[in-house]
Tab-separated table of C-alpha atoms and ligand atoms in Angstrom:
chain	number	residue	atom	x	y	z
A	30	VAL	CA	-51.422	155.548	127.040
A	31	GLU	CA	-54.983	156.684	126.922
A	32	HIS	CA	-58.034	154.325	126.549
A	33	LYS	CA	-61.802	155.476	126.242
A	34	ASP	CA	-64.928	153.086	126.746
A	35	ASP	CA	-68.260	153.135	128.428
A	36	VAL	CA	-67.348	150.730	130.875
A	37	VAL	CA	-64.026	149.550	132.760
A	38	VAL	CA	-63.991	146.346	135.143
A	39	ILE	CA	-61.176	145.598	137.179
A	40	GLY	CA	-60.184	141.862	137.445
A	41	ALA	CA	-60.599	139.104	135.136
A	42	GLY	CA	-61.770	136.431	137.394
A	43	GLY	CA	-65.569	135.151	137.484
A	44	ALA	CA	-67.254	138.559	138.574
A	45	GLY	CA	-65.037	140.091	136.462
A	46	LEU	CA	-65.747	138.444	133.252
A	47	ILE	CA	-69.485	137.908	134.226
A	48	ALA	CA	-69.827	141.642	134.522
A	49	ALA	CA	-67.863	142.424	131.492
A	50	ILE	CA	-69.899	140.343	129.498
A	51	GLU	CA	-73.298	141.548	130.754
A	52	ALA	CA	-72.155	145.318	130.045
A	53	LYS	CA	-71.365	144.226	126.834
A	54	LEU	CA	-74.582	142.875	126.298
A	55	ASN	CA	-76.471	145.748	127.424
A	56	GLY	CA	-74.564	147.903	124.519
A	57	ALA	CA	-71.692	149.552	126.500
A	58	ASN	CA	-68.116	149.081	124.903
A	59	VAL	CA	-65.955	147.743	127.693
A	60	THR	CA	-62.306	146.370	128.933
A	61	VAL	CA	-60.992	144.149	131.518
A	62	ILE	CA	-57.776	144.771	133.369
A	63	GLU	CA	-56.421	141.733	135.142
A	64	LYS	CA	-52.889	142.439	137.219
A	65	MET	CA	-51.904	138.765	136.703
A	66	ALA	CA	-50.362	137.243	133.638
A	67	PHE	CA	-53.476	134.918	133.555
A	68	PRO	CA	-57.244	135.157	133.915
A	69	GLY	CA	-59.524	133.429	136.751
A	70	GLY	CA	-58.386	134.633	140.040
A	71	ASN	CA	-59.624	132.577	143.168
A	72	THR	CA	-62.311	131.520	140.669
A	73	LEU	CA	-59.999	129.458	138.225
A	74	ILE	CA	-58.890	127.289	140.927
A	75	SER	CA	-62.003	126.684	142.654
A	76	GLY	CA	-64.129	123.340	142.263
A	77	ALA	CA	-66.667	126.204	140.621
A	78	GLU	CA	-69.923	124.425	142.077
A	79	TYR	CA	-72.904	126.484	142.043
A	80	ALA	CA	-75.844	126.687	144.393
A	81	ALA	CA	-78.860	127.070	142.768
A	82	PRO	CA	-82.421	126.011	144.375
A	83	GLU	CA	-84.763	124.395	142.057
A	84	ASN	CA	-82.032	123.187	139.174
A	85	TRP	CA	-82.448	120.598	136.685
A	86	VAL	CA	-80.578	118.130	138.579
A	87	GLN	CA	-82.664	118.110	141.922
A	88	LYS	CA	-85.746	118.125	139.464
A	89	LYS	CA	-85.026	114.843	138.353
A	90	GLU	CA	-83.785	113.561	141.517
A	91	GLY	CA	-87.047	114.615	142.778
A	92	LEU	CA	-85.501	116.951	145.286
A	93	LYS	CA	-87.575	119.640	147.063
A	94	ASP	CA	-85.874	122.905	147.076
A	95	SER	CA	-86.996	126.631	146.891
A	96	LYS	CA	-85.948	129.989	146.777
A	97	ASP	CA	-86.774	130.731	150.267
A	98	GLN	CA	-85.088	127.504	151.598
A	99	PHE	CA	-81.939	128.689	149.811
A	100	PHE	CA	-82.234	132.238	151.432
A	101	ASN	CA	-82.985	130.920	155.031
A	102	ASP	CA	-79.721	128.512	154.572
A	103	THR	CA	-77.405	131.357	153.172
A	104	MET	CA	-78.903	133.737	155.715
A	105	LYS	CA	-78.518	130.992	158.902
A	106	GLY	CA	-74.851	129.645	157.570
A	107	GLY	CA	-73.950	133.295	157.865
A	108	ASP	CA	-75.473	133.749	161.281
A	109	ASN	CA	-77.613	136.285	160.285
A	110	GLU	CA	-74.999	138.788	159.803
A	111	SER	CA	-75.772	139.257	155.973
A	112	ASN	CA	-78.195	141.973	154.106
A	113	PRO	CA	-81.244	140.140	153.754
A	114	ASN	CA	-81.831	142.369	150.941
A	115	LEU	CA	-78.774	141.078	148.934
A	116	VAL	CA	-79.381	137.454	150.046
A	117	ARG	CA	-82.852	138.082	148.568
A	118	VAL	CA	-81.451	139.435	145.148
A	119	LEU	CA	-78.921	135.974	145.502
A	120	ALA	CA	-81.949	133.494	145.941
A	121	ASP	CA	-84.067	134.757	143.402
A	122	ASN	CA	-81.534	135.139	140.636
A	123	ALA	CA	-79.509	131.847	141.331
A	124	LEU	CA	-81.150	129.416	139.114
A	125	ASP	CA	-81.525	132.151	135.938
A	126	GLY	CA	-77.751	132.698	136.624
A	127	ALA	CA	-76.824	129.295	136.372
A	128	VAL	CA	-79.127	128.924	133.640
A	129	TRP	CA	-77.391	131.353	131.922
A	130	LEU	CA	-74.158	129.894	132.405
A	131	LYS	CA	-75.095	126.834	130.931
A	132	ASP	CA	-77.074	128.083	128.019
A	133	TYR	CA	-75.464	131.376	127.251
A	134	VAL	CA	-71.713	130.965	128.276
A	135	ASN	CA	-71.819	127.262	127.198
A	136	VAL	CA	-70.355	126.169	130.785
A	137	VAL	CA	-71.135	122.603	130.971
A	138	PHE	CA	-72.460	121.204	133.840
A	139	GLU	CA	-72.061	117.594	135.107
A	140	ASP	CA	-75.080	115.288	135.503
A	141	ARG	CA	-74.641	115.261	139.334
A	142	GLN	CA	-74.726	117.636	142.325
A	143	MET	CA	-72.628	117.860	145.706
A	144	PHE	CA	-73.659	118.316	149.149
A	145	PHE	CA	-72.300	121.562	150.655
A	146	GLY	CA	-71.880	121.827	154.492
A	147	GLY	CA	-74.643	124.400	155.784
A	148	HIS	CA	-77.246	123.606	153.141
A	149	SER	CA	-80.331	122.068	154.140
A	150	VAL	CA	-80.656	120.112	150.617
A	151	LYS	CA	-78.387	119.011	147.815
A	152	ARG	CA	-78.543	122.138	145.401
A	153	SER	CA	-74.695	122.616	144.100
A	154	LEU	CA	-74.452	122.137	140.267
A	155	VAL	CA	-71.216	120.615	139.135
A	156	PRO	CA	-69.200	121.978	136.181
A	157	ASN	CA	-67.325	119.948	133.908
A	158	GLY	CA	-64.190	118.251	136.046
A	159	ALA	CA	-65.490	120.123	139.276
A	160	SER	CA	-62.786	122.800	138.164
A	161	GLY	CA	-63.048	126.469	137.861
A	162	VAL	CA	-61.158	125.846	134.630
A	163	GLU	CA	-64.331	125.126	132.815
A	164	VAL	CA	-65.947	128.533	133.762
A	165	ILE	CA	-63.122	130.655	133.538
A	166	GLY	CA	-62.179	129.012	130.147
A	167	LYS	CA	-65.948	129.207	128.495
A	168	LEU	CA	-66.435	132.884	130.035
A	169	MET	CA	-63.036	134.035	128.360
A	170	ALA	CA	-63.717	132.444	125.416
A	171	LYS	CA	-67.528	134.359	125.609
A	172	ALA	CA	-65.700	137.535	126.099
A	173	LYS	CA	-63.289	136.870	123.069
A	174	GLU	CA	-66.319	136.009	120.900
A	175	LEU	CA	-68.056	139.236	121.912
A	176	GLY	CA	-64.685	141.810	121.238
A	177	ILE	CA	-64.270	142.559	124.720
A	178	PRO	CA	-60.371	143.015	125.404
A	179	VAL	CA	-58.795	141.704	128.145
A	180	TYR	CA	-55.704	143.152	129.271
A	181	LEU	CA	-53.075	140.885	131.352
A	182	GLU	CA	-50.433	142.219	133.515
A	183	MET	CA	-52.252	145.432	133.868
A	184	ASN	CA	-52.178	146.503	137.491
A	185	ALA	CA	-54.987	148.919	138.717
A	186	VAL	CA	-53.541	151.188	141.548
A	187	GLU	CA	-56.138	154.294	141.494
A	188	LEU	CA	-59.591	155.218	140.258
A	189	ILE	CA	-59.886	158.351	138.764
A	190	THR	CA	-62.064	161.146	139.361
A	191	GLU	CA	-64.067	164.082	138.138
A	192	GLY	CA	-65.778	165.797	141.069
A	193	ASN	CA	-67.666	163.276	142.732
A	194	ARG	CA	-67.615	160.427	140.047
A	195	VAL	CA	-65.535	157.794	139.075
A	196	VAL	CA	-64.548	157.929	135.505
A	197	GLY	CA	-61.632	155.574	135.084
A	198	VAL	CA	-58.468	153.539	136.169
A	199	LYS	CA	-55.014	154.322	136.230
A	200	ALA	CA	-53.163	151.061	135.954
A	201	LEU	CA	-49.209	150.093	135.647
A	202	THR	CA	-47.505	147.927	133.556
A	203	PRO	CA	-43.809	147.574	134.435
A	204	THR	CA	-42.897	150.023	132.071
A	205	GLU	CA	-46.203	152.097	131.121
A	206	THR	CA	-48.857	153.919	132.738
A	207	HIS	CA	-52.326	153.559	131.224
A	208	ASN	CA	-55.618	155.110	131.645
A	209	PHE	CA	-58.541	153.632	131.498
A	210	MET	CA	-61.540	155.891	131.014
A	211	GLY	CA	-65.165	154.583	131.508
A	212	LYS	CA	-67.969	156.806	130.723
A	213	ASN	CA	-70.990	154.876	132.413
A	214	GLY	CA	-68.445	153.656	135.024
A	215	VAL	CA	-65.826	151.488	136.816
A	216	ILE	CA	-66.586	148.085	138.386
A	217	ILE	CA	-64.123	146.530	140.751
A	218	ALA	CA	-64.065	143.025	140.626
A	219	SER	CA	-60.788	142.356	142.334
A	220	GLY	CA	-61.558	139.652	144.488
A	221	GLY	CA	-60.981	139.618	148.258
A	222	PHE	CA	-57.919	139.857	150.451
A	223	GLY	CA	-56.974	136.459	151.375
A	224	SER	CA	-53.313	136.280	150.227
A	225	ASN	CA	-52.539	140.202	151.910
A	226	ILE	CA	-51.130	138.861	155.353
A	227	GLU	CA	-51.153	142.562	156.951
A	228	MET	CA	-54.388	143.411	155.864
A	229	ARG	CA	-55.851	139.725	157.283
A	230	LYS	CA	-54.066	140.307	160.431
A	231	LYS	CA	-55.419	143.785	160.628
A	232	HIS	CA	-59.214	142.866	160.842
A	233	ASP	CA	-58.623	139.314	162.668
A	234	PRO	CA	-55.198	139.019	164.281
A	235	ARG	CA	-55.683	135.600	164.315
A	236	MET	CA	-55.071	135.051	160.741
A	237	ASP	CA	-51.419	135.611	160.745
A	238	GLU	CA	-48.039	134.594	158.791
A	239	LYS	CA	-48.700	130.844	160.452
A	240	ILE	CA	-51.896	129.945	158.667
A	241	LEU	CA	-51.799	128.669	155.216
A	242	SER	CA	-53.879	130.475	152.225
A	243	THR	CA	-55.897	128.710	149.291
A	244	ASN	CA	-55.764	131.910	147.558
A	245	THR	CA	-53.798	132.965	144.078
A	246	THR	CA	-51.120	135.686	145.026
A	247	GLY	CA	-52.890	138.410	143.325
A	248	ILE	CA	-55.723	138.421	145.765
A	249	THR	CA	-54.345	141.189	147.956
A	250	GLY	CA	-57.502	143.449	148.729
A	251	ASP	CA	-56.346	146.086	145.849
A	252	GLY	CA	-60.162	147.132	144.998
A	253	ILE	CA	-61.262	147.551	148.735
A	254	VAL	CA	-58.569	150.244	149.479
A	255	MET	CA	-59.183	151.837	145.932
A	256	GLY	CA	-62.574	152.030	146.628
A	257	GLU	CA	-61.933	153.645	150.364
A	258	LYS	CA	-59.832	156.177	148.603
A	259	VAL	CA	-62.730	157.511	147.026
A	260	GLY	CA	-64.890	157.209	150.198
A	261	ALA	CA	-66.686	153.770	149.630
A	262	ALA	CA	-68.101	152.068	152.900
A	263	THR	CA	-67.033	148.978	154.128
A	264	THR	CA	-68.166	146.259	155.901
A	265	ASP	CA	-67.910	142.906	157.599
A	266	MET	CA	-63.904	142.646	157.069
A	267	GLU	CA	-63.196	140.979	160.305
A	268	PHE	CA	-65.053	137.766	159.088
A	269	ILE	CA	-62.270	135.563	157.192
A	270	GLN	CA	-63.301	132.353	156.360
A	271	THR	CA	-60.702	129.186	156.766
A	272	TYR	CA	-61.620	126.402	154.329
A	273	PRO	CA	-60.915	123.079	156.478
A	274	VAL	CA	-59.607	120.255	154.228
A	275	CYS	CA	-56.474	122.137	152.851
A	276	ASP	CA	-52.828	120.523	152.035
A	277	PRO	CA	-51.005	120.877	155.294
A	278	GLU	CA	-47.766	121.928	153.795
A	279	ASN	CA	-48.740	124.623	151.515
A	280	GLY	CA	-52.581	125.435	152.198
A	281	ALA	CA	-53.949	124.284	148.722
A	282	LEU	CA	-57.600	123.334	148.717
A	283	LEU	CA	-57.726	119.659	148.333
A	284	TYR	CA	-60.426	118.563	145.995
A	285	THR	CA	-59.550	114.721	146.927
A	286	GLY	CA	-60.823	115.333	149.967
A	287	ASP	CA	-64.464	116.098	148.303
A	288	VAL	CA	-65.361	112.485	148.590
A	289	ARG	CA	-66.743	114.277	151.904
A	290	LEU	CA	-69.125	116.053	149.822
A	291	ALA	CA	-69.912	114.238	147.064
A	292	GLY	CA	-70.128	110.596	149.231
A	293	SER	CA	-69.313	109.400	152.291
A	294	ALA	CA	-66.243	110.143	154.707
A	295	ILE	CA	-65.470	110.562	157.994
A	296	LEU	CA	-62.767	112.906	159.846
A	297	VAL	CA	-61.021	111.300	162.598
A	298	ASN	CA	-58.331	112.742	164.778
A	299	LYS	CA	-54.842	111.281	165.923
A	300	GLU	CA	-56.839	109.605	168.336
A	301	GLY	CA	-58.986	107.715	165.880
A	302	LYS	CA	-62.088	109.454	166.927
A	303	ARG	CA	-64.671	111.866	164.797
A	304	PHE	CA	-65.037	114.997	166.371
A	305	VAL	CA	-67.317	117.367	164.141
A	306	GLU	CA	-70.064	116.834	161.795
A	307	GLU	CA	-68.221	116.062	158.509
A	308	LEU	CA	-70.737	118.302	156.780
A	309	ASP	CA	-71.102	121.212	159.140
A	310	ARG	CA	-70.075	125.024	158.187
A	311	ARG	CA	-66.611	125.046	157.209
A	312	ASP	CA	-66.112	127.742	160.090
A	313	VAL	CA	-67.027	124.916	162.479
A	314	ILE	CA	-65.178	122.092	161.159
A	315	SER	CA	-62.141	124.446	161.084
A	316	PHE	CA	-62.083	125.221	164.114
A	317	ALA	CA	-62.874	121.865	165.394
A	318	ILE	CA	-59.619	120.573	163.569
A	319	THR	CA	-57.684	123.313	164.923
A	320	LYS	CA	-58.275	121.836	168.445
A	321	GLN	CA	-57.349	118.498	167.968
A	322	THR	CA	-53.615	117.011	168.284
A	323	GLY	CA	-51.140	118.606	165.887
A	324	GLY	CA	-53.909	120.925	164.589
A	325	VAL	CA	-54.679	118.741	161.927
A	326	GLY	CA	-57.740	116.058	160.716
A	327	TYR	CA	-57.907	112.831	159.070
A	328	LEU	CA	-60.176	111.745	156.346
A	329	PHE	CA	-61.037	108.607	156.189
A	330	TRP	CA	-62.791	106.885	153.333
A	331	ASP	CA	-63.010	103.439	151.199
A	332	GLN	CA	-62.167	102.276	147.688
A	333	ALA	CA	-66.235	101.936	147.176
A	334	GLN	CA	-66.495	105.984	148.127
A	335	LEU	CA	-63.622	106.828	146.148
A	336	ASP	CA	-64.796	105.062	143.009
A	337	LYS	CA	-68.580	106.287	143.343
A	338	THR	CA	-67.107	109.970	143.622
A	339	GLU	CA	-64.381	109.620	140.933
A	340	VAL	CA	-62.432	111.963	142.957
A	341	ALA	CA	-59.080	110.573	141.585
A	342	VAL	CA	-60.462	111.174	138.044
A	343	HIS	CA	-61.659	114.190	138.199
A	344	HIS	CA	-58.498	115.397	140.221
A	345	LYS	CA	-56.215	113.164	138.759
A	346	GLY	CA	-52.848	115.218	139.175
A	347	GLU	CA	-53.712	116.449	142.532
A	348	TYR	CA	-54.766	112.968	143.663
A	349	GLU	CA	-51.651	111.407	142.563
A	350	ALA	CA	-49.343	113.927	143.772
A	351	LEU	CA	-50.785	113.785	147.339
A	352	LEU	CA	-49.874	110.108	147.425
A	353	ARG	CA	-46.392	110.582	146.318
A	354	ARG	CA	-46.072	112.560	148.705
A	355	GLY	CA	-47.410	110.767	151.256
A	356	ILE	CA	-50.099	113.272	152.459
A	357	LEU	CA	-52.622	110.783	151.089
A	358	VAL	CA	-51.819	107.188	151.776
A	359	LYS	CA	-53.953	104.136	150.376
A	360	ALA	CA	-53.534	100.904	152.172
A	361	ASP	CA	-55.252	97.485	151.957
A	362	THR	CA	-56.323	97.395	155.649
A	363	ILE	CA	-57.180	100.193	158.463
A	364	ASP	CA	-54.366	99.028	160.529
A	365	GLU	CA	-51.653	99.935	157.680
A	366	ALA	CA	-53.301	103.244	156.567
A	367	ALA	CA	-53.512	104.276	160.353
A	368	LYS	CA	-49.847	103.125	160.864
A	369	HIS	CA	-48.522	105.871	158.157
A	370	PHE	CA	-49.866	108.701	160.328
A	371	GLY	CA	-49.746	107.303	163.567
A	372	ILE	CA	-53.098	107.316	164.074
A	373	ASP	CA	-54.683	104.744	166.708
A	374	ALA	CA	-55.726	102.210	164.345
A	375	LYS	CA	-57.929	100.050	167.500
A	376	GLU	CA	-59.863	103.287	168.041
A	377	LEU	CA	-60.310	103.990	164.095
A	378	LYS	CA	-61.574	100.389	163.893
A	379	THR	CA	-64.097	101.128	166.323
A	380	THR	CA	-65.142	104.811	165.317
A	381	VAL	CA	-65.957	103.036	161.453
A	382	GLU	CA	-67.884	99.953	163.196
A	383	LYS	CA	-69.913	102.668	164.937
A	384	TYR	CA	-70.416	104.844	161.742
A	385	ASN	CA	-71.199	101.642	160.080
A	386	GLU	CA	-74.245	100.712	162.655
A	387	TYR	CA	-75.383	104.554	161.959
A	388	ALA	CA	-75.318	104.340	158.094
A	389	LYS	CA	-77.410	101.228	158.783
A	390	ASN	CA	-79.897	102.777	161.022
A	391	GLY	CA	-79.682	105.809	158.796
A	392	LYS	CA	-78.988	107.726	161.959
A	393	ASP	CA	-75.914	109.430	162.854
A	394	LEU	CA	-76.089	109.102	167.060
A	395	GLU	CA	-72.809	110.930	167.514
A	396	PHE	CA	-72.933	114.063	165.234
A	397	ASN	CA	-75.950	113.755	163.646
A	398	LYS	CA	-74.502	113.894	159.946
A	399	ARG	CA	-77.309	115.456	157.477
A	400	GLY	CA	-76.477	112.992	154.644
A	401	GLY	CA	-73.810	111.019	153.143
A	402	LEU	CA	-74.214	108.237	155.525
A	403	VAL	CA	-73.032	105.345	153.995
A	404	ALA	CA	-71.357	102.226	155.552
A	405	PHE	CA	-67.760	101.418	154.657
A	406	THR	CA	-67.096	98.062	153.223
A	407	GLU	CA	-63.607	96.534	152.279
A	408	GLY	CA	-60.342	98.088	151.644
A	409	PRO	CA	-58.081	99.538	149.945
A	410	TYR	CA	-58.721	102.106	152.951
A	411	TYR	CA	-57.744	105.717	152.262
A	412	ILE	CA	-56.382	108.676	154.725
A	413	LEU	CA	-56.080	112.241	153.644
A	414	LYS	CA	-54.474	114.320	156.371
A	415	ASN	CA	-55.946	118.159	155.909
A	416	THR	CA	-55.777	121.497	157.448
A	417	PRO	CA	-57.598	124.312	157.659
A	418	ALA	CA	-56.360	127.554	155.325
A	419	ILE	CA	-57.681	130.973	154.754
A	420	HIS	CA	-60.060	130.610	152.063
A	421	HIS	CA	-62.703	133.528	151.800
A	422	THR	CA	-62.804	137.176	153.118
A	423	MET	CA	-66.702	137.854	153.541
A	424	GLY	CA	-66.083	141.548	154.405
A	425	GLY	CA	-65.385	144.312	151.287
A	426	LEU	CA	-66.680	146.979	149.907
A	427	VAL	CA	-70.770	148.084	150.762
A	428	ILE	CA	-72.897	147.795	147.955
A	429	ASP	CA	-77.197	148.200	147.058
A	430	SER	CA	-78.941	145.393	145.177
A	431	LYS	CA	-78.060	147.010	141.865
A	432	GLY	CA	-74.353	146.528	142.437
A	433	ARG	CA	-73.836	150.190	143.235
A	434	VAL	CA	-70.731	150.812	145.207
A	435	LEU	CA	-72.305	152.923	148.503
A	436	ASP	CA	-70.595	155.708	150.477
A	437	LYS	CA	-70.448	155.709	154.546
A	438	ASN	CA	-73.722	157.850	154.241
A	439	GLY	CA	-75.318	154.822	151.899
A	440	ASN	CA	-75.312	157.025	148.550
A	441	PRO	CA	-74.290	155.438	145.562
A	442	ILE	CA	-70.705	156.672	144.554
A	443	GLU	CA	-71.417	158.101	141.118
A	444	GLY	CA	-69.778	155.658	138.315
A	445	LEU	CA	-68.698	153.350	140.555
A	446	PHE	CA	-69.599	149.333	141.137
A	447	ALA	CA	-68.771	146.439	142.320
A	448	ALA	CA	-69.448	142.396	142.508
A	449	GLY	CA	-67.600	139.275	143.840
A	450	GLU	CA	-65.709	138.352	146.339
A	451	VAL	CA	-64.602	142.200	146.934
A	452	THR	CA	-68.036	143.113	148.243
A	453	GLY	CA	-69.624	142.594	151.322
A	454	ASP	CA	-72.875	141.490	153.730
A	455	ILE	CA	-73.664	138.882	151.190
A	456	HIS	CA	-72.271	135.651	153.129
A	457	GLY	CA	-72.420	137.226	156.933
A	458	LYS	CA	-69.813	135.404	158.995
A	459	ASN	CA	-69.659	132.351	157.176
A	460	ARG	CA	-69.833	131.834	153.024
A	461	LEU	CA	-71.536	128.285	152.334
A	462	GLY	CA	-69.587	126.133	149.749
A	463	SER	CA	-70.693	126.929	146.484
A	464	ASN	CA	-72.329	130.509	147.253
A	465	ALA	CA	-69.501	132.188	145.697
A	466	ILE	CA	-70.376	130.846	142.216
A	467	THR	CA	-73.837	131.930	142.431
A	468	ASP	CA	-72.603	135.326	143.842
A	469	ILE	CA	-70.609	135.986	141.288
A	470	THR	CA	-72.914	135.098	138.714
A	471	VAL	CA	-75.964	136.950	140.140
A	472	PHE	CA	-73.986	139.997	141.367
A	473	GLY	CA	-71.634	140.216	138.177
A	474	LYS	CA	-74.551	140.198	136.075
A	475	ILE	CA	-76.297	142.846	138.008
A	476	SER	CA	-73.430	145.336	138.236
A	477	GLY	CA	-72.446	144.778	134.534
A	478	GLU	CA	-75.824	145.362	133.409
A	479	ASN	CA	-76.330	148.936	135.568
A	480	ALA	CA	-72.847	150.041	134.711
A	481	ALA	CA	-73.683	150.030	131.054
A	482	LYS	CA	-77.317	151.644	132.042
A	483	ASN	CA	-75.242	154.254	133.413
A	484	LEU	CA	-77.550	153.926	136.449
A	485	GLN	CA	-76.415	156.794	138.283
A	486	LYS	CA	-77.395	159.205	135.466
A	487	VAL	CA	-80.872	157.959	135.044
A	488	ASN	CA	-81.520	157.984	139.319
B	28	ADP	P1	-64.246	136.671	142.480
B	28	ADP	O1	-64.499	135.267	142.526
B	28	ADP	O2	-65.083	137.939	142.887
B	28	ADP	O3	-64.229	136.901	140.656
B	28	ADP	P2	-61.565	135.823	141.655
B	28	ADP	O4	-60.117	135.996	142.509
B	28	ADP	O5	-61.791	135.533	140.930
B	28	ADP	O6	-62.715	137.243	142.449
B	28	ADP	O7	-60.646	137.134	140.809
B	28	ADP	C1	-60.406	138.450	141.163
B	28	ADP	C2	-59.178	138.963	140.125
B	28	ADP	O8	-59.057	140.482	139.652
B	28	ADP	C3	-57.703	137.976	140.237
B	28	ADP	O9	-57.643	137.221	138.538
B	28	ADP	C4	-56.842	139.073	140.496
B	28	ADP	O10	-55.651	139.084	139.595
B	28	ADP	C5	-57.530	140.365	139.978
B	28	ADP	N1	-56.872	141.555	140.576
B	28	ADP	C6	-56.678	141.731	141.831
B	28	ADP	N2	-55.963	142.800	141.933
B	28	ADP	C7	-56.011	143.642	141.108
B	28	ADP	C8	-55.922	144.880	140.470
B	28	ADP	N3	-55.373	145.767	141.372
B	28	ADP	N4	-55.804	145.003	139.010
B	28	ADP	C9	-56.136	144.089	138.334
B	28	ADP	N5	-56.626	142.760	138.559
B	28	ADP	C10	-56.694	142.640	139.726
C-alpha cells in the first residue's frame, strides 16, 4: 500500500505527536505511524512534569529563575557532556513550549510545582493528575481536530531513500507492507532503547537482563538502527539512566514515591540509616541504592506528607495495589512499619529524630538536602520498598539545532529529522527529572516546523 504525504512521523509518543501537529500548522500534510496498538510510548506512562524556567507558577510563588540558570543546571546535571547549542535551544524555548501545550493543545496544568533532583530551583510544572495520560490525551485530540492520521500497529522497519535523500518509510502490519512517502521529510520520534536488552548491554554491559525497566515494550531503539542504516551518526549511547524509585518486582516507576519530590521523605537502608541526599540526581541516588543491603532502598514518610502531596489521590490505583502487595506499608508506629521489612527500627527512629532536628534548624547536616526539609509528626507512617530500574537512554541520533539528523561528517542527511528520546547530546550523562517533556516539546516543534518547510532544499 502506498501513501503520499509531505511529512511522515515515526512514533506516536510525545515527540512524534508534537512534531506532527507543528508540521501540520506549517502547512504540511502529515501522517504518524505507531507500531504499538496504542499511542503514547514512554510519555504516556510518565508523570509528564515539565521543567520551565520563569513559568507562571514560579511567578505566583515568587520564585526567581532564569533561562541561564536552567541551562547551567542541565549542563551540570549531565556532567557537561551535552551539546551546549542544543541545551541553549532547550532553555530558550522551554517556557514557550509549556505555554503552547497549555494554551494551544489545552493540556491542563495543576496549580503547583514539583522539585526534581538536580535542579537548583523548583521549576517543574505538573499536568493534571501528574500523568502523561493528560498530555497524550490532549495531543491525540488535537491531532484528530487537525485531521492528522495516526496509524496504530504500523511498524516502521526501513527508511526509503532516493539518492542521498530520505523520501519515506517502509512499515509492516502483521499482513501488509506499507510505503509512507514524505516529500518534505521523515521525522524519527521512536523513543529510546530502554526495552532492548541486547542494545543496552552492547553499550553498557552493566545494564543487563537482571535490571528491570520502566519503559513500555515498544521502546527498542528502532529509529536509531534505521537512522544508522542511512548514515546517521549516533552519540552518547553508553549513557543509560536508571530511575531510583521503582517497583522491586516489575520495574515500574513508582509515582507513590513522589512524596520525595512533591513534599518531604527520607530514603533509608535496612539498617535504618539515610545514605544519600534525597533530591540528588537520579544516577547518584540509584548508584547509592545498589550499594545498600539487598540493593534496595526504603522511602519513609508520615501521614502529613501523604496528605500534603495528595499522592494517594493522584495515583490511587498504584497506591492501593502497592499496599495490597506489601511493597508499601502503612502502620501506626515506626516500629510496626519497620518490622514489616525487617528494618532496624531503633536506628530508624534515631534517623527520624535527627532529620526533625535538621528540619527545625533548616539545615541538613548529613546530606545537605536542598529543599523539602519538613519535620515528621505523628503516624500513620509509610515505608515504600524501592529499587532502581532502566528509565531513559540519553544517547541516540545526532541532530543539529534545527532538528536535522547529521551524518558522521556533521552534515544534515537530506529529508531526515528526529526529536525526543531517540536523539542524543541534550542530557549528557544524566537527564534531570522533568527535562524530557521539555525536550520532546521544544525539539518536537522544531523538527515538525523544519520538516514541513523542507529545510534541506532551502539551505
Ligand atoms: P518520546 O518521549 O521521544 O516521544 P516515546 O517513548 O514517548 O518517546 O514514544 C515513542 C513511540 O514510538 C512509542 O509509542 C513507540 O511505540 C513508537 N515506536 C518505536 N519504534 C517504532 C517503530 N519501529 N515504528 C513505529 N513506531 C515506533
